[in-house]
Amino acid sequence: MYSEKMQSILNDLENKEIEIAGGSVVGMVLSTTNSLIKYIANMTIGKKNYEEVQDKVKEILNSAEELKLKSMQTIDKDKEILEEILEAYKIKKQNEEKYQFICKKATDFSLGVVYIANDTLKLSNEIAKVGNRMLSSDFKICKYYAIASIQSAMENVYINLKGITDEDYKKDIESKCRKILEDERNFI
């Protein structure tokens, strides 16, 4: 049943004419991860032995919904940006300024996805502290998916930085990436 629902998405991903790629997959993984966090929260709310954490779990549930929606938006946005990069690359020699603009736009977008993934990692750790203990393997799955999403989105940042000639911009983005990676290590 669910494999049939997934098949059309997988077909789109495999189709070179549609141009969704790794960044869209990161959005899919983050959406799924936040849905799993919501599942854990829903399996904790109203349960005996978790009365004292109900307010916290409800906050986590709301945050996971917000992150899920943001993650879902990145799927289509990544496709749009990929199309822009491919077009800009074709005219790079004729219009270097436009190419630089698109590379920065793609880098900023990818960094935004890194932030969503980092927030998802933090939320994964929060639900692990208060969520239904029967779902402890799900806590870990959320954490691992969030870490993989941070690292994957970071790859998109780095690949887009390669096309940028503005050294100050590059240093600023690299500094932000280092901070996120340090933050990630605190949650592992």
mmCIF file with all atom_site columns, C-alpha atoms in Angstrom:
data_model
loop_
_atom_site.group_PDB
_atom_site.id
_atom_site.type_symbol
_atom_site.label_atom_id
_atom_site.label_alt_id
_atom_site.label_comp_id
_atom_site.label_asym_id
_atom_site.label_entity_id
_atom_site.label_seq_id
_atom_site.pdbx_PDB_ins_code
_atom_site.Cartn_x
_atom_site.Cartn_y
_atom_site.Cartn_z
_atom_site.occupancy
_atom_site.B_iso_or_equiv
_atom_site.pdbx_formal_charge
_atom_site.auth_seq_id
_atom_site.auth_comp_id
_atom_site.auth_asym_id
_atom_site.auth_atom_id
_atom_site.pdbx_PDB_model_num
ATOM 1   C CA . MET A 1 1   ? 0.000  0.000  0.000   1.00 0.00 ? 1   MET A CA 1
ATOM 2   C CA . TYR A 1 2   ? 2.599  2.596  1.035   1.00 0.00 ? 2   TYR A CA 1
ATOM 3   C CA . SER A 1 3   ? 5.130  1.356  -1.482  1.00 0.00 ? 3   SER A CA 1
ATOM 4   C CA . GLU A 1 4   ? 2.602  2.143  -4.212  1.00 0.00 ? 4   GLU A CA 1
ATOM 5   C CA . LYS A 1 5   ? 2.180  5.675  -2.867  1.00 0.00 ? 5   LYS A CA 1
ATOM 6   C CA . MET A 1 6   ? 5.949  6.158  -2.835  1.00 0.00 ? 6   MET A CA 1
ATOM 7   C CA . GLN A 1 7   ? 6.449  4.825  -6.348  1.00 0.00 ? 7   GLN A CA 1
ATOM 8   C CA . SER A 1 8   ? 5.364  8.037  -8.118  1.00 0.00 ? 8   SER A CA 1
ATOM 9   C CA . ILE A 1 9   ? 7.808  10.089 -6.027  1.00 0.00 ? 9   ILE A CA 1
ATOM 10  C CA . LEU A 1 10  ? 10.612 7.646  -6.740  1.00 0.00 ? 10  LEU A CA 1
ATOM 11  C CA . ASN A 1 11  ? 9.755  7.700  -10.440 1.00 0.00 ? 11  ASN A CA 1
ATOM 12  C CA . ASP A 1 12  ? 10.080 11.494 -10.429 1.00 0.00 ? 12  ASP A CA 1
ATOM 13  C CA . LEU A 1 13  ? 13.411 11.289 -8.632  1.00 0.00 ? 13  LEU A CA 1
ATOM 14  C CA . GLU A 1 14  ? 14.762 8.821  -11.196 1.00 0.00 ? 14  GLU A CA 1
ATOM 15  C CA . ASN A 1 15  ? 13.521 10.882 -14.166 1.00 0.00 ? 15  ASN A CA 1
ATOM 16  C CA . LYS A 1 16  ? 16.261 13.098 -15.601 1.00 0.00 ? 16  LYS A CA 1
ATOM 17  C CA . GLU A 1 17  ? 13.642 15.362 -17.212 1.00 0.00 ? 17  GLU A CA 1
ATOM 18  C CA . ILE A 1 18  ? 12.071 16.376 -13.886 1.00 0.00 ? 18  ILE A CA 1
ATOM 19  C CA . GLU A 1 19  ? 15.310 17.515 -12.233 1.00 0.00 ? 19  GLU A CA 1
ATOM 20  C CA . ILE A 1 20  ? 14.726 16.818 -8.582  1.00 0.00 ? 20  ILE A CA 1
ATOM 21  C CA . ALA A 1 21  ? 17.888 15.622 -6.934  1.00 0.00 ? 21  ALA A CA 1
ATOM 22  C CA . GLY A 1 22  ? 19.752 15.367 -3.649  1.00 0.00 ? 22  GLY A CA 1
ATOM 23  C CA . GLY A 1 23  ? 18.462 18.576 -2.095  1.00 0.00 ? 23  GLY A CA 1
ATOM 24  C CA . SER A 1 24  ? 14.875 17.504 -2.685  1.00 0.00 ? 24  SER A CA 1
ATOM 25  C CA . VAL A 1 25  ? 15.660 14.146 -1.103  1.00 0.00 ? 25  VAL A CA 1
ATOM 26  C CA . VAL A 1 26  ? 16.992 15.965 1.968   1.00 0.00 ? 26  VAL A CA 1
ATOM 27  C CA . GLY A 1 27  ? 13.639 17.768 2.178   1.00 0.00 ? 27  GLY A CA 1
ATOM 28  C CA . MET A 1 28  ? 11.856 14.423 1.934   1.00 0.00 ? 28  MET A CA 1
ATOM 29  C CA . VAL A 1 29  ? 14.009 12.902 4.676   1.00 0.00 ? 29  VAL A CA 1
ATOM 30  C CA . LEU A 1 30  ? 13.501 15.911 6.945   1.00 0.00 ? 30  LEU A CA 1
ATOM 31  C CA . SER A 1 31  ? 9.730  15.879 6.348   1.00 0.00 ? 31  SER A CA 1
ATOM 32  C CA . THR A 1 32  ? 9.635  12.196 7.215   1.00 0.00 ? 32  THR A CA 1
ATOM 33  C CA . THR A 1 33  ? 11.831 12.680 10.267  1.00 0.00 ? 33  THR A CA 1
ATOM 34  C CA . ASN A 1 34  ? 9.602  15.418 11.638  1.00 0.00 ? 34  ASN A CA 1
ATOM 35  C CA . SER A 1 35  ? 6.553  13.240 11.001  1.00 0.00 ? 35  SER A CA 1
ATOM 36  C CA . LEU A 1 36  ? 8.245  10.490 13.005  1.00 0.00 ? 36  LEU A CA 1
ATOM 37  C CA . ILE A 1 37  ? 8.906  12.970 15.819  1.00 0.00 ? 37  ILE A CA 1
ATOM 38  C CA . LYS A 1 38  ? 5.187  13.831 15.703  1.00 0.00 ? 38  LYS A CA 1
ATOM 39  C CA . TYR A 1 39  ? 4.352  10.122 15.875  1.00 0.00 ? 39  TYR A CA 1
ATOM 40  C CA . ILE A 1 40  ? 6.486  9.740  18.996  1.00 0.00 ? 40  ILE A CA 1
ATOM 41  C CA . ALA A 1 41  ? 4.833  12.802 20.532  1.00 0.00 ? 41  ALA A CA 1
ATOM 42  C CA . ASN A 1 42  ? 1.369  11.480 19.697  1.00 0.00 ? 42  ASN A CA 1
ATOM 43  C CA . MET A 1 43  ? 2.276  8.135  21.265  1.00 0.00 ? 43  MET A CA 1
ATOM 44  C CA . THR A 1 44  ? 3.339  9.980  24.431  1.00 0.00 ? 44  THR A CA 1
ATOM 45  C CA . ILE A 1 45  ? 0.477  12.445 24.847  1.00 0.00 ? 45  ILE A CA 1
ATOM 46  C CA . GLY A 1 46  ? -2.157 11.107 27.220  1.00 0.00 ? 46  GLY A CA 1
ATOM 47  C CA . LYS A 1 47  ? -0.096 8.108  28.263  1.00 0.00 ? 47  LYS A CA 1
ATOM 48  C CA . LYS A 1 48  ? 0.273  6.974  31.838  1.00 0.00 ? 48  LYS A CA 1
ATOM 49  C CA . ASN A 1 49  ? 3.744  7.660  33.302  1.00 0.00 ? 49  ASN A CA 1
ATOM 50  C CA . TYR A 1 50  ? 4.169  10.727 31.045  1.00 0.00 ? 50  TYR A CA 1
ATOM 51  C CA . GLU A 1 51  ? 1.729  13.106 32.754  1.00 0.00 ? 51  GLU A CA 1
ATOM 52  C CA . GLU A 1 52  ? 4.491  15.455 33.939  1.00 0.00 ? 52  GLU A CA 1
ATOM 53  C CA . VAL A 1 53  ? 5.872  16.036 30.419  1.00 0.00 ? 53  VAL A CA 1
ATOM 54  C CA . GLN A 1 54  ? 2.633  16.597 28.508  1.00 0.00 ? 54  GLN A CA 1
ATOM 55  C CA . ASP A 1 55  ? 3.188  20.334 27.964  1.00 0.00 ? 55  ASP A CA 1
ATOM 56  C CA . LYS A 1 56  ? 6.730  19.770 26.712  1.00 0.00 ? 56  LYS A CA 1
ATOM 57  C CA . VAL A 1 57  ? 5.624  16.981 24.370  1.00 0.00 ? 57  VAL A CA 1
ATOM 58  C CA . LYS A 1 58  ? 2.865  19.204 22.955  1.00 0.00 ? 58  LYS A CA 1
ATOM 59  C CA . GLU A 1 59  ? 5.470  21.925 22.293  1.00 0.00 ? 59  GLU A CA 1
ATOM 60  C CA . ILE A 1 60  ? 7.621  19.355 20.502  1.00 0.00 ? 60  ILE A CA 1
ATOM 61  C CA . LEU A 1 61  ? 4.601  18.230 18.479  1.00 0.00 ? 61  LEU A CA 1
ATOM 62  C CA . ASN A 1 62  ? 3.947  21.815 17.328  1.00 0.00 ? 62  ASN A CA 1
ATOM 63  C CA . SER A 1 63  ? 7.616  22.430 16.516  1.00 0.00 ? 63  SER A CA 1
ATOM 64  C CA . ALA A 1 64  ? 7.807  19.198 14.526  1.00 0.00 ? 64  ALA A CA 1
ATOM 65  C CA . GLU A 1 65  ? 4.777  20.278 12.483  1.00 0.00 ? 65  GLU A CA 1
ATOM 66  C CA . GLU A 1 66  ? 6.429  23.623 11.688  1.00 0.00 ? 66  GLU A CA 1
ATOM 67  C CA . LEU A 1 67  ? 9.680  21.918 10.694  1.00 0.00 ? 67  LEU A CA 1
ATOM 68  C CA . LYS A 1 68  ? 7.812  19.345 8.612   1.00 0.00 ? 68  LYS A CA 1
ATOM 69  C CA . LEU A 1 69  ? 6.092  22.112 6.634   1.00 0.00 ? 69  LEU A CA 1
ATOM 70  C CA . LYS A 1 70  ? 9.370  23.974 6.113   1.00 0.00 ? 70  LYS A CA 1
ATOM 71  C CA . SER A 1 71  ? 11.018 20.732 5.012   1.00 0.00 ? 71  SER A CA 1
ATOM 72  C CA . MET A 1 72  ? 8.263  20.000 2.528   1.00 0.00 ? 72  MET A CA 1
ATOM 73  C CA . GLN A 1 73  ? 8.663  23.456 1.008   1.00 0.00 ? 73  GLN A CA 1
ATOM 74  C CA . THR A 1 74  ? 12.347 22.777 0.396   1.00 0.00 ? 74  THR A CA 1
ATOM 75  C CA . ILE A 1 75  ? 11.513 19.868 -1.917  1.00 0.00 ? 75  ILE A CA 1
ATOM 76  C CA . ASP A 1 76  ? 10.004 22.073 -4.614  1.00 0.00 ? 76  ASP A CA 1
ATOM 77  C CA . LYS A 1 77  ? 12.288 25.013 -3.902  1.00 0.00 ? 77  LYS A CA 1
ATOM 78  C CA . ASP A 1 78  ? 15.354 22.832 -4.407  1.00 0.00 ? 78  ASP A CA 1
ATOM 79  C CA . LYS A 1 79  ? 14.002 21.790 -7.810  1.00 0.00 ? 79  LYS A CA 1
ATOM 80  C CA . GLU A 1 80  ? 13.519 25.451 -8.767  1.00 0.00 ? 80  GLU A CA 1
ATOM 81  C CA . ILE A 1 81  ? 17.023 26.385 -7.672  1.00 0.00 ? 81  ILE A CA 1
ATOM 82  C CA . LEU A 1 82  ? 18.548 23.403 -9.458  1.00 0.00 ? 82  LEU A CA 1
ATOM 83  C CA . GLU A 1 83  ? 16.838 24.516 -12.666 1.00 0.00 ? 83  GLU A CA 1
ATOM 84  C CA . GLU A 1 84  ? 18.198 28.058 -12.171 1.00 0.00 ? 84  GLU A CA 1
ATOM 85  C CA . ILE A 1 85  ? 21.732 26.788 -11.591 1.00 0.00 ? 85  ILE A CA 1
ATOM 86  C CA . LEU A 1 86  ? 21.642 24.588 -14.682 1.00 0.00 ? 86  LEU A CA 1
ATOM 87  C CA . GLU A 1 87  ? 20.439 27.538 -16.791 1.00 0.00 ? 87  GLU A CA 1
ATOM 88  C CA . ALA A 1 88  ? 22.971 29.960 -15.278 1.00 0.00 ? 88  ALA A CA 1
ATOM 89  C CA . TYR A 1 89  ? 25.785 27.491 -15.855 1.00 0.00 ? 89  TYR A CA 1
ATOM 90  C CA . LYS A 1 90  ? 24.987 27.437 -19.582 1.00 0.00 ? 90  LYS A CA 1
ATOM 91  C CA . ILE A 1 91  ? 25.490 31.225 -19.797 1.00 0.00 ? 91  ILE A CA 1
ATOM 92  C CA . LYS A 1 92  ? 28.271 31.515 -17.240 1.00 0.00 ? 92  LYS A CA 1
ATOM 93  C CA . LYS A 1 93  ? 30.818 32.907 -19.685 1.00 0.00 ? 93  LYS A CA 1
ATOM 94  C CA . GLN A 1 94  ? 28.377 35.412 -21.139 1.00 0.00 ? 94  GLN A CA 1
ATOM 95  C CA . ASN A 1 95  ? 26.871 36.516 -17.810 1.00 0.00 ? 95  ASN A CA 1
ATOM 96  C CA . GLU A 1 96  ? 29.203 35.843 -14.884 1.00 0.00 ? 96  GLU A CA 1
ATOM 97  C CA . GLU A 1 97  ? 27.272 38.264 -12.660 1.00 0.00 ? 97  GLU A CA 1
ATOM 98  C CA . LYS A 1 98  ? 24.027 36.289 -13.018 1.00 0.00 ? 98  LYS A CA 1
ATOM 99  C CA . TYR A 1 99  ? 25.900 33.047 -12.413 1.00 0.00 ? 99  TYR A CA 1
ATOM 100 C CA . GLN A 1 100 ? 27.402 34.451 -9.202  1.00 0.00 ? 100 GLN A CA 1
ATOM 101 C CA . PHE A 1 101 ? 23.971 35.641 -8.077  1.00 0.00 ? 101 PHE A CA 1
ATOM 102 C CA . ILE A 1 102 ? 22.405 32.207 -8.644  1.00 0.00 ? 102 ILE A CA 1
ATOM 103 C CA . CYS A 1 103 ? 25.297 30.442 -6.883  1.00 0.00 ? 103 CYS A CA 1
ATOM 104 C CA . LYS A 1 104 ? 24.810 32.677 -3.836  1.00 0.00 ? 104 LYS A CA 1
ATOM 105 C CA . LYS A 1 105 ? 21.055 32.114 -3.952  1.00 0.00 ? 105 LYS A CA 1
ATOM 106 C CA . ALA A 1 106 ? 21.611 28.347 -4.049  1.00 0.00 ? 106 ALA A CA 1
ATOM 107 C CA . THR A 1 107 ? 24.151 28.544 -1.220  1.00 0.00 ? 107 THR A CA 1
ATOM 108 C CA . ASP A 1 108 ? 21.812 30.600 0.960   1.00 0.00 ? 108 ASP A CA 1
ATOM 109 C CA . PHE A 1 109 ? 18.971 28.178 0.271   1.00 0.00 ? 109 PHE A CA 1
ATOM 110 C CA . SER A 1 110 ? 21.133 25.159 1.088   1.00 0.00 ? 110 SER A CA 1
ATOM 111 C CA . LEU A 1 111 ? 22.331 26.797 4.292   1.00 0.00 ? 111 LEU A CA 1
ATOM 112 C CA . GLY A 1 112 ? 18.682 27.350 5.218   1.00 0.00 ? 112 GLY A CA 1
ATOM 113 C CA . VAL A 1 113 ? 18.094 23.620 4.793   1.00 0.00 ? 113 VAL A CA 1
ATOM 114 C CA . VAL A 1 114 ? 21.084 22.954 7.052   1.00 0.00 ? 114 VAL A CA 1
ATOM 115 C CA . TYR A 1 115 ? 19.417 25.113 9.723   1.00 0.00 ? 115 TYR A CA 1
ATOM 116 C CA . ILE A 1 116 ? 16.136 23.189 9.370   1.00 0.00 ? 116 ILE A CA 1
ATOM 117 C CA . ALA A 1 117 ? 18.071 19.922 9.722   1.00 0.00 ? 117 ALA A CA 1
ATOM 118 C CA . ASN A 1 118 ? 19.926 21.260 12.757  1.00 0.00 ? 118 ASN A CA 1
ATOM 119 C CA . ASP A 1 119 ? 16.625 22.291 14.381  1.00 0.00 ? 119 ASP A CA 1
ATOM 120 C CA . THR A 1 120 ? 15.301 18.800 13.611  1.00 0.00 ? 120 THR A CA 1
ATOM 121 C CA . LEU A 1 121 ? 18.330 17.278 15.347  1.00 0.00 ? 121 LEU A CA 1
ATOM 122 C CA . LYS A 1 122 ? 17.685 19.420 18.416  1.00 0.00 ? 122 LYS A CA 1
ATOM 123 C CA . LEU A 1 123 ? 14.026 18.387 18.405  1.00 0.00 ? 123 LEU A CA 1
ATOM 124 C CA . SER A 1 124 ? 15.020 14.732 18.054  1.00 0.00 ? 124 SER A CA 1
ATOM 125 C CA . ASN A 1 125 ? 17.085 15.052 21.194  1.00 0.00 ? 125 ASN A CA 1
ATOM 126 C CA . GLU A 1 126 ? 14.258 16.795 23.035  1.00 0.00 ? 126 GLU A CA 1
ATOM 127 C CA . ILE A 1 127 ? 11.734 14.065 22.235  1.00 0.00 ? 127 ILE A CA 1
ATOM 128 C CA . ALA A 1 128 ? 14.300 11.423 23.242  1.00 0.00 ? 128 ALA A CA 1
ATOM 129 C CA . LYS A 1 129 ? 14.378 12.935 26.733  1.00 0.00 ? 129 LYS A CA 1
ATOM 130 C CA . VAL A 1 130 ? 10.615 12.958 27.304  1.00 0.00 ? 130 VAL A CA 1
ATOM 131 C CA . GLY A 1 131 ? 9.033  10.655 24.725  1.00 0.00 ? 131 GLY A CA 1
ATOM 132 C CA . ASN A 1 132 ? 7.468  7.248  25.185  1.00 0.00 ? 132 ASN A CA 1
ATOM 133 C CA . ARG A 1 133 ? 10.333 4.871  26.058  1.00 0.00 ? 133 ARG A CA 1
ATOM 134 C CA . MET A 1 134 ? 8.728  2.097  24.000  1.00 0.00 ? 134 MET A CA 1
ATOM 135 C CA . LEU A 1 135 ? 9.867  4.070  20.937  1.00 0.00 ? 135 LEU A CA 1
ATOM 136 C CA . SER A 1 136 ? 13.553 4.404  21.820  1.00 0.00 ? 136 SER A CA 1
ATOM 137 C CA . SER A 1 137 ? 14.690 3.035  18.459  1.00 0.00 ? 137 SER A CA 1
ATOM 138 C CA . ASP A 1 138 ? 12.566 5.709  16.765  1.00 0.00 ? 138 ASP A CA 1
ATOM 139 C CA . PHE A 1 139 ? 14.390 8.390  18.793  1.00 0.00 ? 139 PHE A CA 1
ATOM 140 C CA . LYS A 1 140 ? 17.655 7.146  17.326  1.00 0.00 ? 140 LYS A CA 1
ATOM 141 C CA . ILE A 1 141 ? 16.265 6.951  13.806  1.00 0.00 ? 141 ILE A CA 1
ATOM 142 C CA . CYS A 1 142 ? 15.186 10.600 14.038  1.00 0.00 ? 142 CYS A CA 1
ATOM 143 C CA . LYS A 1 143 ? 18.609 11.583 15.281  1.00 0.00 ? 143 LYS A CA 1
ATOM 144 C CA . TYR A 1 144 ? 20.476 9.698  12.550  1.00 0.00 ? 144 TYR A CA 1
ATOM 145 C CA . TYR A 1 145 ? 18.239 11.080 9.801   1.00 0.00 ? 145 TYR A CA 1
ATOM 146 C CA . ALA A 1 146 ? 18.722 14.611 11.114  1.00 0.00 ? 146 ALA A CA 1
ATOM 147 C CA . ILE A 1 147 ? 22.498 14.185 11.207  1.00 0.00 ? 147 ILE A CA 1
ATOM 148 C CA . ALA A 1 148 ? 22.502 12.753 7.686   1.00 0.00 ? 148 ALA A CA 1
ATOM 149 C CA . SER A 1 149 ? 20.348 15.687 6.544   1.00 0.00 ? 149 SER A CA 1
ATOM 150 C CA . ILE A 1 150 ? 22.733 18.226 8.065   1.00 0.00 ? 150 ILE A CA 1
ATOM 151 C CA . GLN A 1 151 ? 25.691 16.624 6.355   1.00 0.00 ? 151 GLN A CA 1
ATOM 152 C CA . SER A 1 152 ? 23.847 16.204 3.047   1.00 0.00 ? 152 SER A CA 1
ATOM 153 C CA . ALA A 1 153 ? 22.582 19.781 2.942   1.00 0.00 ? 153 ALA A CA 1
ATOM 154 C CA . MET A 1 154 ? 26.078 20.922 3.898   1.00 0.00 ? 154 MET A CA 1
ATOM 155 C CA . GLU A 1 155 ? 27.392 19.190 0.756   1.00 0.00 ? 155 GLU A CA 1
ATOM 156 C CA . ASN A 1 156 ? 25.035 21.353 -1.295  1.00 0.00 ? 156 ASN A CA 1
ATOM 157 C CA . VAL A 1 157 ? 26.397 24.439 0.455   1.00 0.00 ? 157 VAL A CA 1
ATOM 158 C CA . TYR A 1 158 ? 29.970 23.429 -0.352  1.00 0.00 ? 158 TYR A CA 1
ATOM 159 C CA . ILE A 1 159 ? 29.294 22.571 -3.997  1.00 0.00 ? 159 ILE A CA 1
ATOM 160 C CA . ASN A 1 160 ? 27.629 25.942 -4.546  1.00 0.00 ? 160 ASN A CA 1
ATOM 161 C CA . LEU A 1 161 ? 30.441 27.786 -2.779  1.00 0.00 ? 161 LEU A CA 1
ATOM 162 C CA . LYS A 1 162 ? 32.883 26.434 -5.360  1.00 0.00 ? 162 LYS A CA 1
ATOM 163 C CA . GLY A 1 163 ? 31.340 28.642 -8.036  1.00 0.00 ? 163 GLY A CA 1
ATOM 164 C CA . ILE A 1 164 ? 31.480 31.828 -5.974  1.00 0.00 ? 164 ILE A CA 1
ATOM 165 C CA . THR A 1 165 ? 34.332 34.310 -6.319  1.00 0.00 ? 165 THR A CA 1
ATOM 166 C CA . ASP A 1 166 ? 33.325 36.637 -3.434  1.00 0.00 ? 166 ASP A CA 1
ATOM 167 C CA . GLU A 1 167 ? 35.842 35.576 -0.768  1.00 0.00 ? 167 GLU A CA 1
ATOM 168 C CA . ASP A 1 168 ? 34.165 37.515 2.077   1.00 0.00 ? 168 ASP A CA 1
ATOM 169 C CA . TYR A 1 169 ? 30.861 35.817 1.341   1.00 0.00 ? 169 TYR A CA 1
ATOM 170 C CA . LYS A 1 170 ? 32.555 32.416 1.237   1.00 0.00 ? 170 LYS A CA 1
ATOM 171 C CA . LYS A 1 171 ? 34.312 32.999 4.557   1.00 0.00 ? 171 LYS A CA 1
ATOM 172 C CA . ASP A 1 172 ? 31.034 34.052 6.181   1.00 0.00 ? 172 ASP A CA 1
ATOM 173 C CA . ILE A 1 173 ? 29.208 30.946 4.947   1.00 0.00 ? 173 ILE A CA 1
ATOM 174 C CA . GLU A 1 174 ? 32.095 28.661 5.934   1.00 0.00 ? 174 GLU A CA 1
ATOM 175 C CA . SER A 1 175 ? 32.072 30.196 9.415   1.00 0.00 ? 175 SER A CA 1
ATOM 176 C CA . LYS A 1 176 ? 28.339 29.526 9.740   1.00 0.00 ? 176 LYS A CA 1
ATOM 177 C CA . CYS A 1 177 ? 28.872 25.942 8.598   1.00 0.00 ? 177 CYS A CA 1
ATOM 178 C CA . ARG A 1 178 ? 31.625 25.374 11.166  1.00 0.00 ? 178 ARG A CA 1
ATOM 179 C CA . LYS A 1 179 ? 29.318 26.674 13.917  1.00 0.00 ? 179 LYS A CA 1
ATOM 180 C CA . ILE A 1 180 ? 26.553 24.290 12.871  1.00 0.00 ? 180 ILE A CA 1
ATOM 181 C CA . LEU A 1 181 ? 28.960 21.351 12.783  1.00 0.00 ? 181 LEU A CA 1
ATOM 182 C CA . GLU A 1 182 ? 30.169 22.251 16.275  1.00 0.00 ? 182 GLU A CA 1
ATOM 183 C CA . ASP A 1 183 ? 26.554 22.462 17.391  1.00 0.00 ? 183 ASP A CA 1
ATOM 184 C CA . GLU A 1 184 ? 25.851 19.066 15.792  1.00 0.00 ? 184 GLU A CA 1
ATOM 185 C CA . ARG A 1 185 ? 28.716 17.458 17.725  1.00 0.00 ? 185 ARG A CA 1
ATOM 186 C CA . ASN A 1 186 ? 27.092 18.626 20.970  1.00 0.00 ? 186 ASN A CA 1
ATOM 187 C CA . PHE A 1 187 ? 23.989 16.608 20.121  1.00 0.00 ? 187 PHE A CA 1
ATOM 188 C CA . ILE A 1 188 ? 25.638 13.393 18.972  1.00 0.00 ? 188 ILE A CA 1
#
